[in-house]
Coordinates of C-alpha atoms in Angstrom, one line a residue:
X705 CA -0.7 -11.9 -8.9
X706 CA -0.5 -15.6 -10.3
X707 CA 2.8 -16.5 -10.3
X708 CA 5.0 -20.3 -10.1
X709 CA 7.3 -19.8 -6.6
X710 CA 10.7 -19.2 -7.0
X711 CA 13.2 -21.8 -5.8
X712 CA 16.3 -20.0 -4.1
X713 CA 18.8 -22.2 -2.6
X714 CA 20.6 -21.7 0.6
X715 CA 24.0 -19.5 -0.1
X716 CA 26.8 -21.6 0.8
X717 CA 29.7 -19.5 0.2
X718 CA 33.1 -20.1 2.1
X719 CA 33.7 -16.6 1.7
X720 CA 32.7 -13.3 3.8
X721 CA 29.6 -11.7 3.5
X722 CA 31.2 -8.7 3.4
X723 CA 33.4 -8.7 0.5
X724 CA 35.0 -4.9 0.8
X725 CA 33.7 -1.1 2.5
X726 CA 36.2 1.0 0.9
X727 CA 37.2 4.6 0.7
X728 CA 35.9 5.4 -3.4
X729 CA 38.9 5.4 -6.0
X730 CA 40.4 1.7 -5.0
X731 CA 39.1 -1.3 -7.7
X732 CA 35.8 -2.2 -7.7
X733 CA 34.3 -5.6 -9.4
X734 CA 32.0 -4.1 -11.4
X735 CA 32.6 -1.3 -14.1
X736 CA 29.7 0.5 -16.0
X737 CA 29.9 2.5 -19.3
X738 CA 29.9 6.7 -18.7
X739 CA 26.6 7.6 -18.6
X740 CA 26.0 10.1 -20.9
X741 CA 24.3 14.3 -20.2
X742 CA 21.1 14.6 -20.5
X743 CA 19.9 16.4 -23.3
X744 CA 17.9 19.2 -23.0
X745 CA 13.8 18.4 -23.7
X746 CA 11.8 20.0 -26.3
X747 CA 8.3 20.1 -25.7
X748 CA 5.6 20.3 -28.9
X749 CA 2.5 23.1 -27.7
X750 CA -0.7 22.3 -29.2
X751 CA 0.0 24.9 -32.2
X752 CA 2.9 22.9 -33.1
X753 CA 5.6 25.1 -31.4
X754 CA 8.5 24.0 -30.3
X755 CA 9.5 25.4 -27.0
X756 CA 11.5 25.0 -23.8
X757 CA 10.0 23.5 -20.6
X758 CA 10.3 26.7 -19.1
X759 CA 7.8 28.3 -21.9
X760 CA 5.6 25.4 -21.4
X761 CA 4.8 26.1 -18.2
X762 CA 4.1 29.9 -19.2
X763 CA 1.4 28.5 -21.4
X764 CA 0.2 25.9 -18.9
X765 CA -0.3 28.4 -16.5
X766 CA -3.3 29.9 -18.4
X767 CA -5.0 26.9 -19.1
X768 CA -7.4 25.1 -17.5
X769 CA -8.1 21.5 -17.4
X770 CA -11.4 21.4 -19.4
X771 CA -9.6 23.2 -22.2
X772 CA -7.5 20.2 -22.6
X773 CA -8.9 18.2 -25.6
X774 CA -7.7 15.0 -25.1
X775 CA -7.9 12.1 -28.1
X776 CA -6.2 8.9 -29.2
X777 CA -3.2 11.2 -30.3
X778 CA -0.6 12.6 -28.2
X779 CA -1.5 16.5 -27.8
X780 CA 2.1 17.1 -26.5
X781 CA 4.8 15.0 -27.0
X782 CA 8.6 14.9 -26.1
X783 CA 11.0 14.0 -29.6
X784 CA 13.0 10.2 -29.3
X785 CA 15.3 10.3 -26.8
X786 CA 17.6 7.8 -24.9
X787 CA 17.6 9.9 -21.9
X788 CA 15.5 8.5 -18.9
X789 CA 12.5 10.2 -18.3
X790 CA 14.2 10.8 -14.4
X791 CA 17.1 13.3 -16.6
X792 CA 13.9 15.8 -18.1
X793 CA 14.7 19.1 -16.4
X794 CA 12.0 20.9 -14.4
X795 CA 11.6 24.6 -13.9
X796 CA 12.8 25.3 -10.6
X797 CA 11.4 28.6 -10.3
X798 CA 7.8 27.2 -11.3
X799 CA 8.3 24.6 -8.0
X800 CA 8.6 27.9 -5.6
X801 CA 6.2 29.8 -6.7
X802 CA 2.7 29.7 -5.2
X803 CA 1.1 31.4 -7.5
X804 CA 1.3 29.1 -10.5
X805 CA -1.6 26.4 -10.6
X806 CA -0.8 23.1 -9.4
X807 CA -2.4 21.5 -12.7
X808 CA 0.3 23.9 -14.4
X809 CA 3.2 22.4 -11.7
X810 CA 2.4 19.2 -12.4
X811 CA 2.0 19.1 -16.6
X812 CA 5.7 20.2 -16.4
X813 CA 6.1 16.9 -15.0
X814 CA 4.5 15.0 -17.5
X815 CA 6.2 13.9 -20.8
X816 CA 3.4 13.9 -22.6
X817 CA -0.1 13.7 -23.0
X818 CA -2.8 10.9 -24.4
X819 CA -5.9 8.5 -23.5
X820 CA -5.6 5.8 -21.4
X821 CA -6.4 3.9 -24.2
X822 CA -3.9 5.1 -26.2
X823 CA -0.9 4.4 -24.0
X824 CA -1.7 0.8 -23.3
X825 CA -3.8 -0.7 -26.7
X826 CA -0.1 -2.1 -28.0
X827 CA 0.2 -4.2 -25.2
X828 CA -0.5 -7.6 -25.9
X829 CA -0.8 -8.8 -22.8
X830 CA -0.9 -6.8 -19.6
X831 CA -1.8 -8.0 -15.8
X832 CA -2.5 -6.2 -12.5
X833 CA 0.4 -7.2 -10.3
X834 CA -0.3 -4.8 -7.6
X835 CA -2.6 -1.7 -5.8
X836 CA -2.8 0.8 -3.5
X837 CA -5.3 3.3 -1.5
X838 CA -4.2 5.6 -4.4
X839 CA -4.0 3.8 -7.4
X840 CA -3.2 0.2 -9.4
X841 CA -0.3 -1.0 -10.8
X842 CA -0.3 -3.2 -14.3
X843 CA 2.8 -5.0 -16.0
X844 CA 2.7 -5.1 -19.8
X845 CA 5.2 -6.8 -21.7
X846 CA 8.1 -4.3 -21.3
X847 CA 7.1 -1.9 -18.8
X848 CA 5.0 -1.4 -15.2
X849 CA 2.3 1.2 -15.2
X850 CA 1.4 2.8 -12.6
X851 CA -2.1 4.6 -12.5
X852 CA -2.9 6.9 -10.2
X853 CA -6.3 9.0 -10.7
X854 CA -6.1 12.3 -10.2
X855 CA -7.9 16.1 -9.5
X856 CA -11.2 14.5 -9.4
X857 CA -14.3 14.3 -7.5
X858 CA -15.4 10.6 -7.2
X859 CA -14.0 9.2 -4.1
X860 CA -12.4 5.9 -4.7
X861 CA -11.5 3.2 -1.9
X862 CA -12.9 5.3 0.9
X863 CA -10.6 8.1 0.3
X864 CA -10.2 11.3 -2.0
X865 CA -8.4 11.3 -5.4
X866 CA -4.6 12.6 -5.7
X867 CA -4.1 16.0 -5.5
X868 CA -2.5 17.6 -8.6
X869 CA 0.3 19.2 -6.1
X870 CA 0.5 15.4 -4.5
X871 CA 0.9 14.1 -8.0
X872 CA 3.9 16.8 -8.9
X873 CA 5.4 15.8 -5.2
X874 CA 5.6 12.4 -6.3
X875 CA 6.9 12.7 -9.3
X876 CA 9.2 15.2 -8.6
X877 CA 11.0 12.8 -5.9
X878 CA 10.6 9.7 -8.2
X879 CA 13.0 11.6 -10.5
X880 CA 15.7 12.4 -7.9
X881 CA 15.6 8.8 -6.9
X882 CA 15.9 7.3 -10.4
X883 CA 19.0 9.9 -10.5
X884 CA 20.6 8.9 -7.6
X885 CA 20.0 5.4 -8.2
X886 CA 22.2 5.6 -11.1
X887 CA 24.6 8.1 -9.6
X888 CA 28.3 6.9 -9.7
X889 CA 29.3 8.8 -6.3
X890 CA 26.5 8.7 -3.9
X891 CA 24.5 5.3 -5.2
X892 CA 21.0 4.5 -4.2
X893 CA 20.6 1.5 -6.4
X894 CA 17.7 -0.3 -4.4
X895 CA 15.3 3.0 -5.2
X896 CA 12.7 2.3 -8.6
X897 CA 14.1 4.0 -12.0
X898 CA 11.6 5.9 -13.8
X899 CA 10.8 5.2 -17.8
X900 CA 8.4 7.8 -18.7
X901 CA 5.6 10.0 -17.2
X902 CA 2.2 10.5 -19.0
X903 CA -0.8 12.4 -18.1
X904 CA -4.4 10.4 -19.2
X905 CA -7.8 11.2 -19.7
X906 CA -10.9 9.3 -20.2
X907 CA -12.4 5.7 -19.5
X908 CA -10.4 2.9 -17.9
X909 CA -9.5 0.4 -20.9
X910 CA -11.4 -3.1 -20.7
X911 CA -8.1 -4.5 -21.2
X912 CA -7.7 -2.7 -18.0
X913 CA -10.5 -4.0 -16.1
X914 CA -9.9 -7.0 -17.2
X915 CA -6.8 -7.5 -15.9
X916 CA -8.2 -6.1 -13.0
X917 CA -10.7 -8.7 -12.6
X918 CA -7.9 -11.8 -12.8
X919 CA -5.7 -10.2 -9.9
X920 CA -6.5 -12.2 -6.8
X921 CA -8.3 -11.0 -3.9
X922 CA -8.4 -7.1 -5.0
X923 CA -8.7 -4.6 -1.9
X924 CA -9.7 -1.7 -3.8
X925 CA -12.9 -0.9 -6.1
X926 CA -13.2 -1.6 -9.4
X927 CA -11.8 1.4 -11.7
X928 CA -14.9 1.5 -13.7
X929 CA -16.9 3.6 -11.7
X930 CA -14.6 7.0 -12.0
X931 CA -16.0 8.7 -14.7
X932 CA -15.4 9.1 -18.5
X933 CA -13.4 12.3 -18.1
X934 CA -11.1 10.8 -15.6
X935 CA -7.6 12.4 -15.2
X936 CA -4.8 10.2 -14.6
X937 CA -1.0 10.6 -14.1
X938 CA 0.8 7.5 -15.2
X939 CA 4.1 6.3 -14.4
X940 CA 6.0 4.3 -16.3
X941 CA 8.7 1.7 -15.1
X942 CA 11.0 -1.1 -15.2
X943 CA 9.5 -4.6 -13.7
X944 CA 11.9 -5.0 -10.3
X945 CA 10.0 -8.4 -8.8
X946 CA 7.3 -9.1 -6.8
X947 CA 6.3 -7.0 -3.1
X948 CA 8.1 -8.3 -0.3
X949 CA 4.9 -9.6 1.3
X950 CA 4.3 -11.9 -1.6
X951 CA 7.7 -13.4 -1.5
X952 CA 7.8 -14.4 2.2
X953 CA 4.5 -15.8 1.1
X954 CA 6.1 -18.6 -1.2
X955 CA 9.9 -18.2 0.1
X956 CA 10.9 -18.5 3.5
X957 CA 14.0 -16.0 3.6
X958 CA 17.4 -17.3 5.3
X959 CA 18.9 -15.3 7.6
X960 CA 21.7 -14.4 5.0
X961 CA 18.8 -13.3 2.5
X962 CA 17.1 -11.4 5.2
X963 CA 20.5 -9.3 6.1
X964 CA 21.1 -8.7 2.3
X965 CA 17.5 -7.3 1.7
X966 CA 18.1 -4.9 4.8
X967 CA 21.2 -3.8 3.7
X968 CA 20.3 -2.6 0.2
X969 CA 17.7 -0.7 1.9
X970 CA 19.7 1.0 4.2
X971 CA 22.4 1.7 1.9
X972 CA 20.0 3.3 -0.6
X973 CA 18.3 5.3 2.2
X974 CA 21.7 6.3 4.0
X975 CA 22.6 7.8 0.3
X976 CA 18.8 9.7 0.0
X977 CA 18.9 10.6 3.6
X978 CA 23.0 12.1 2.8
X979 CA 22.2 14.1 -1.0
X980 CA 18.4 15.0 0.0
X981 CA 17.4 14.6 3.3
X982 CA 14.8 12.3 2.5
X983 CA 12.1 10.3 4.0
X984 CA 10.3 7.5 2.6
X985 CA 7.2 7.9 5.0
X986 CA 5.2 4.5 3.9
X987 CA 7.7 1.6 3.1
X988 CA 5.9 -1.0 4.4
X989 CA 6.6 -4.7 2.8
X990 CA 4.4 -3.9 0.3
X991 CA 7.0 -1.1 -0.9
X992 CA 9.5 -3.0 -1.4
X993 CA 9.9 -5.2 -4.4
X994 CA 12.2 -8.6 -4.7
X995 CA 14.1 -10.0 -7.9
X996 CA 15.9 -13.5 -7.6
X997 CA 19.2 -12.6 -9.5
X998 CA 22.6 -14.7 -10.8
X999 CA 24.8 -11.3 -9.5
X1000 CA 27.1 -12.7 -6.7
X1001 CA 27.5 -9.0 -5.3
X1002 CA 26.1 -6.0 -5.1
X1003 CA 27.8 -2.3 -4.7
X1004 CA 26.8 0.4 -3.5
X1005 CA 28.7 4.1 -2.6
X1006 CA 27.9 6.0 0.2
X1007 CA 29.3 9.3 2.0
X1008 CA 32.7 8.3 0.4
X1009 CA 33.2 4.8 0.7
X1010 CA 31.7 1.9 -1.2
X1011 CA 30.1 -1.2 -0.1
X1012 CA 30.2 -4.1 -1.8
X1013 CA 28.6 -7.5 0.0
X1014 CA 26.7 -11.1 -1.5
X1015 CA 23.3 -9.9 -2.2
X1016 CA 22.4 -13.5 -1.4
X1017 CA 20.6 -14.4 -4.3
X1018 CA 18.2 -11.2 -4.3
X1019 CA 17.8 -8.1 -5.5
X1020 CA 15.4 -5.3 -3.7
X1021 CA 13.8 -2.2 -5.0
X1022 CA 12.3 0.7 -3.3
X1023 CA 8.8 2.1 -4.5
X1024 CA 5.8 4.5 -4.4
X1025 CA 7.2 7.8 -2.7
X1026 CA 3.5 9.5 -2.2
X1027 CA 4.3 10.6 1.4
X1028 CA 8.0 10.8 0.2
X1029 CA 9.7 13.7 1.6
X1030 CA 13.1 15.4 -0.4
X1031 CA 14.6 18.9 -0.4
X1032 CA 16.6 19.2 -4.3
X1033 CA 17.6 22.2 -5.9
X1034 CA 16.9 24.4 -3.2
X1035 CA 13.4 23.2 -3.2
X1036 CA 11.6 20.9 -0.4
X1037 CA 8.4 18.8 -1.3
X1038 CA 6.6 17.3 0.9
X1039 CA 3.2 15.8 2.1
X1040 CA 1.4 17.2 5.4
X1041 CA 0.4 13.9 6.7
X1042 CA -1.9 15.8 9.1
X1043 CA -4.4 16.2 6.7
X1044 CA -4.4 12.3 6.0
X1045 CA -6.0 11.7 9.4
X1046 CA -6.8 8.0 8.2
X1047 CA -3.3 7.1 8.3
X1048 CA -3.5 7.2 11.8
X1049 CA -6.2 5.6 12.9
X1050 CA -6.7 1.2 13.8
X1051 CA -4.8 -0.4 16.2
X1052 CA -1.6 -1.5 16.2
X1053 CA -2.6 -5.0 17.3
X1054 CA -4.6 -5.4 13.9
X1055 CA -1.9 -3.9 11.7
X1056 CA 1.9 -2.9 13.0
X1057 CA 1.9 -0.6 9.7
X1058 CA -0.4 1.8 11.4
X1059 CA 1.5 1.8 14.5
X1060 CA 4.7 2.8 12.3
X1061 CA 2.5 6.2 10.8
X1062 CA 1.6 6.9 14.4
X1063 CA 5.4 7.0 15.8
X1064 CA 6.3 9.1 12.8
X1065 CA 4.1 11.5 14.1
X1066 CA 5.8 11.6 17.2
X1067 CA 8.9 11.7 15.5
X1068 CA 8.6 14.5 13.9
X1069 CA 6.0 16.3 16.4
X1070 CA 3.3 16.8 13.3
X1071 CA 6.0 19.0 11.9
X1072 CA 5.9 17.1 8.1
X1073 CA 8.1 19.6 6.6
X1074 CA 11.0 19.1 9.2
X1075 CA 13.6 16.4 8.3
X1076 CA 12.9 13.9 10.6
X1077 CA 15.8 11.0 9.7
X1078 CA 14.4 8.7 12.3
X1079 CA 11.2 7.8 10.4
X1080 CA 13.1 6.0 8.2
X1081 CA 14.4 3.9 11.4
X1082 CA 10.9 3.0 12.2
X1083 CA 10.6 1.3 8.8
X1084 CA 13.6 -0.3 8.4
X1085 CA 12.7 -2.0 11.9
X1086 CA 9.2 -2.5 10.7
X1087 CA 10.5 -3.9 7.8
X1088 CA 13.2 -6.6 9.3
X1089 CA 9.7 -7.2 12.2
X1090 CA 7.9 -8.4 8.9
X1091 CA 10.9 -10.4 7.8
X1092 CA 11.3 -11.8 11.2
X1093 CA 8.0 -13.7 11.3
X1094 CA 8.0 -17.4 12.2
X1095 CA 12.0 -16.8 12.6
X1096 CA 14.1 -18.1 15.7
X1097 CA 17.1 -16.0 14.4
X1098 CA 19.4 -14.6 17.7
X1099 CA 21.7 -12.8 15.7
X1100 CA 18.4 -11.4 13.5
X1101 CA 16.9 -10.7 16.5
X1102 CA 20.1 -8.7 18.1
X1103 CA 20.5 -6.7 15.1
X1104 CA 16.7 -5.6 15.6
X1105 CA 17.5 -4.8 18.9
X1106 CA 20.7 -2.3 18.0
X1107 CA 19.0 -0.8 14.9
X1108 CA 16.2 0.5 17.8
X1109 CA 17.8 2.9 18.4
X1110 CA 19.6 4.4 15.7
X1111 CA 18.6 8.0 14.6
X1112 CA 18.6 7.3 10.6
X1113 CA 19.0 5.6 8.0
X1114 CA 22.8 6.2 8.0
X1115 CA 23.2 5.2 11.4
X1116 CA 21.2 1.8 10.8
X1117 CA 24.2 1.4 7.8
X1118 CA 26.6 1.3 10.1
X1119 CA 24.9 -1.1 12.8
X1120 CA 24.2 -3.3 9.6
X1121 CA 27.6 -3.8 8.5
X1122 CA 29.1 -4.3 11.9
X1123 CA 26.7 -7.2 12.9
X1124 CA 26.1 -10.4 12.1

């Protein structure tokens, strides 16, 4: 990504770091409007039927991917709405049971259905500002795409495509996320908030590739050479920033900016960790996005109190929740990590990131379905190692030392608002 560096000057504030952790009910300096019930999603079928999601995924169940005609027009599509895509209901029942295809599962998930083509030819201009081992990411002039491919057979970057049931896992916990990052009692703001979610088929635009060919020293392969008939599952976001790798690229973070970042991570993890026993399971720096913003403070409530500190100049966002794992509505979703036998491999002298897999497999004693809160530990330590670099801070370096050996993410709360 080609971008002019940010200037950020050193916060010289008289005042406390802290400004208040406070039981929920006493003031608060910011006030946002009511947000408003979701409204319950309609869903057009292909005969032009209007029906619940629960009846779409009756119909889904019997179809097949190959009988899904795919053209420029949407062949299912969700009415206007103001409601985030992260409020659409999902069929519970259809999560538990093992019977109904995954390809089913996961078009539950999906707002609605077009060409790649399609769901990008308005943008005017549109740039690859990021990748992965499972897909790219691309920032029109509004929105962040993220395209994963999907359910085929063309290995791309050395591994396998996305599993349909890895896709629905994803999405599933990218909507409880957006939720809770907007939740009023138990706050993750750090964590992404979802737009929209669209399932694709067919050949990756030029405008596409293009932009794929301008992003600076790509890692993965070209898109082009999945085929015509590609699947895709597409999600659809606000722009948060740049990765947190980048920035300390072109920034070099004070301590003060360094404590901030750390604690909107833990705060939002503390509240994941306390509603859904979650896990990230890969939030390495290149998970976590970074905004330069004008807000003085940032709150956040958790377990019953809220927190409310001087974000320092920055804002930081939490992303890509593939190994994610989240038990919601009496459902767990999760990914066996075991079958991912790449993650573990390399040494840790060549990359601390695959170190980090390899004690989360200790952690949790290749039991990936277990809630294993300490994971979480490894990368918020990982994270502050990263941040650390080329740093002499003692008081940085003490507060690495005491979040060691917390158990979770709540625990390294707690050590982050008593230090420093």
């Amino acid at each position: 990504m080609v971008l002019s560096p940010v200037k950020m000057e050193p916060h010289r504030s008289p005042c406390p770091d802290i400004i208040s952790i406070s039981p929920l009910g006493s003031p608060s300096l910011e006030t946002s409007p009511k947000q408003t019930s979701p409204q319950q999603a309609a869903v057009k079928s292909p005969s032009g039927q209007d029906s619940t999601m629960a009846e779409l995924s009756i119909d889904l169940s019997a179809m097949s991917v190959a009988e899904m005609s795919i053209t420029s027009n949407s062949v299912f599509e969700l009415p206007p709405q103001e409601t985030p895509a992260s409020k659409v209901p999902f069929n519970r029942s259809l999560m538990l049971s093992q019977s109904v295809p995954s390809f089913s599962k996961l078009m539950t998930q999906c707002n609605k259905v077009e060409s790649l083509l399609k769901l990008v030819e308005h943008e005017s201009s549109i740039k690859k500002i990021g990748e992965g081992t499972f897909g790219e990411v691309f920032m029109g002039e509004k929105v962040v795409y993220k395209i994963i491919p999907v359910g085929g057979d063309t290995i791309i970057n050395e591994v396998e495509q996305t599993t349909y049931e890895n896709a629905f896992q994803e999405i599933v916990v990218s909507r409880q996320l957006s939720d809770l990052a907007s939740d009023k009692v138990e706050n993750g703001k750090a964590f992404c908030q979802l737009i929209d979610v669209v399932y694709c088929r067919g050949s990756y635009p030029s405008s596409l590739l293009k932009a794929w060919d301008e992003f600076s020293k790509p890692e993965n392969e070209r898109p082009d050479i999945l085929p015509e008939d590609q699947q895709y599952v597409v999600l659809l976001s606000h722009y948060s920033g740049i990765q947190l790798e980048e920035f300390c690229s072109i920034h070099h973070l004070s301590p003060d900016e360094t404590h901030s970042i750390l604690r909107q991570i833990c705060c939002s993890l503390a509240a994941a960790e306390q509603k859904y026993q979650f896990e990230h399971r890969d939030l390495h720096w290149g998970n976590v996005l970074i905004m330069p913003t004008n807000v003085t403070t940032v709150e956040f409530t958790q377990a019953g109190k809220s927190y409310i500190f001087r974000s320092h100049g920055i804002l930081a966002t939490i992303i890509d929740f593939t190994f994610s794992r989240i038990e919601a509505d009496g459902c767990l979703n999760f990914v066996d990590l075991e079958q991912e036998e790449w993650l573990f491999q390399g040494g840790a002298k060549a990359d601390r990131q695959m170190q980090v897999y390899r004690d989360m497999r200790g952690a949790c004693r290749k039991n990936w379905a277990k809630f294993s809160p300490r994971t979480n530990v490894l990368w918020i330590v990982y994270l502050l190692d990263k941040m650390l670099i080329g740093k002499r801070s003692l008081k940085l370096r003490k507060l690495r030392s005491l979040l060691s050996s917390a158990k979770s993410a709540t625990d390294a709360l707690a050590i982050a608002f008593r230090s420093l």
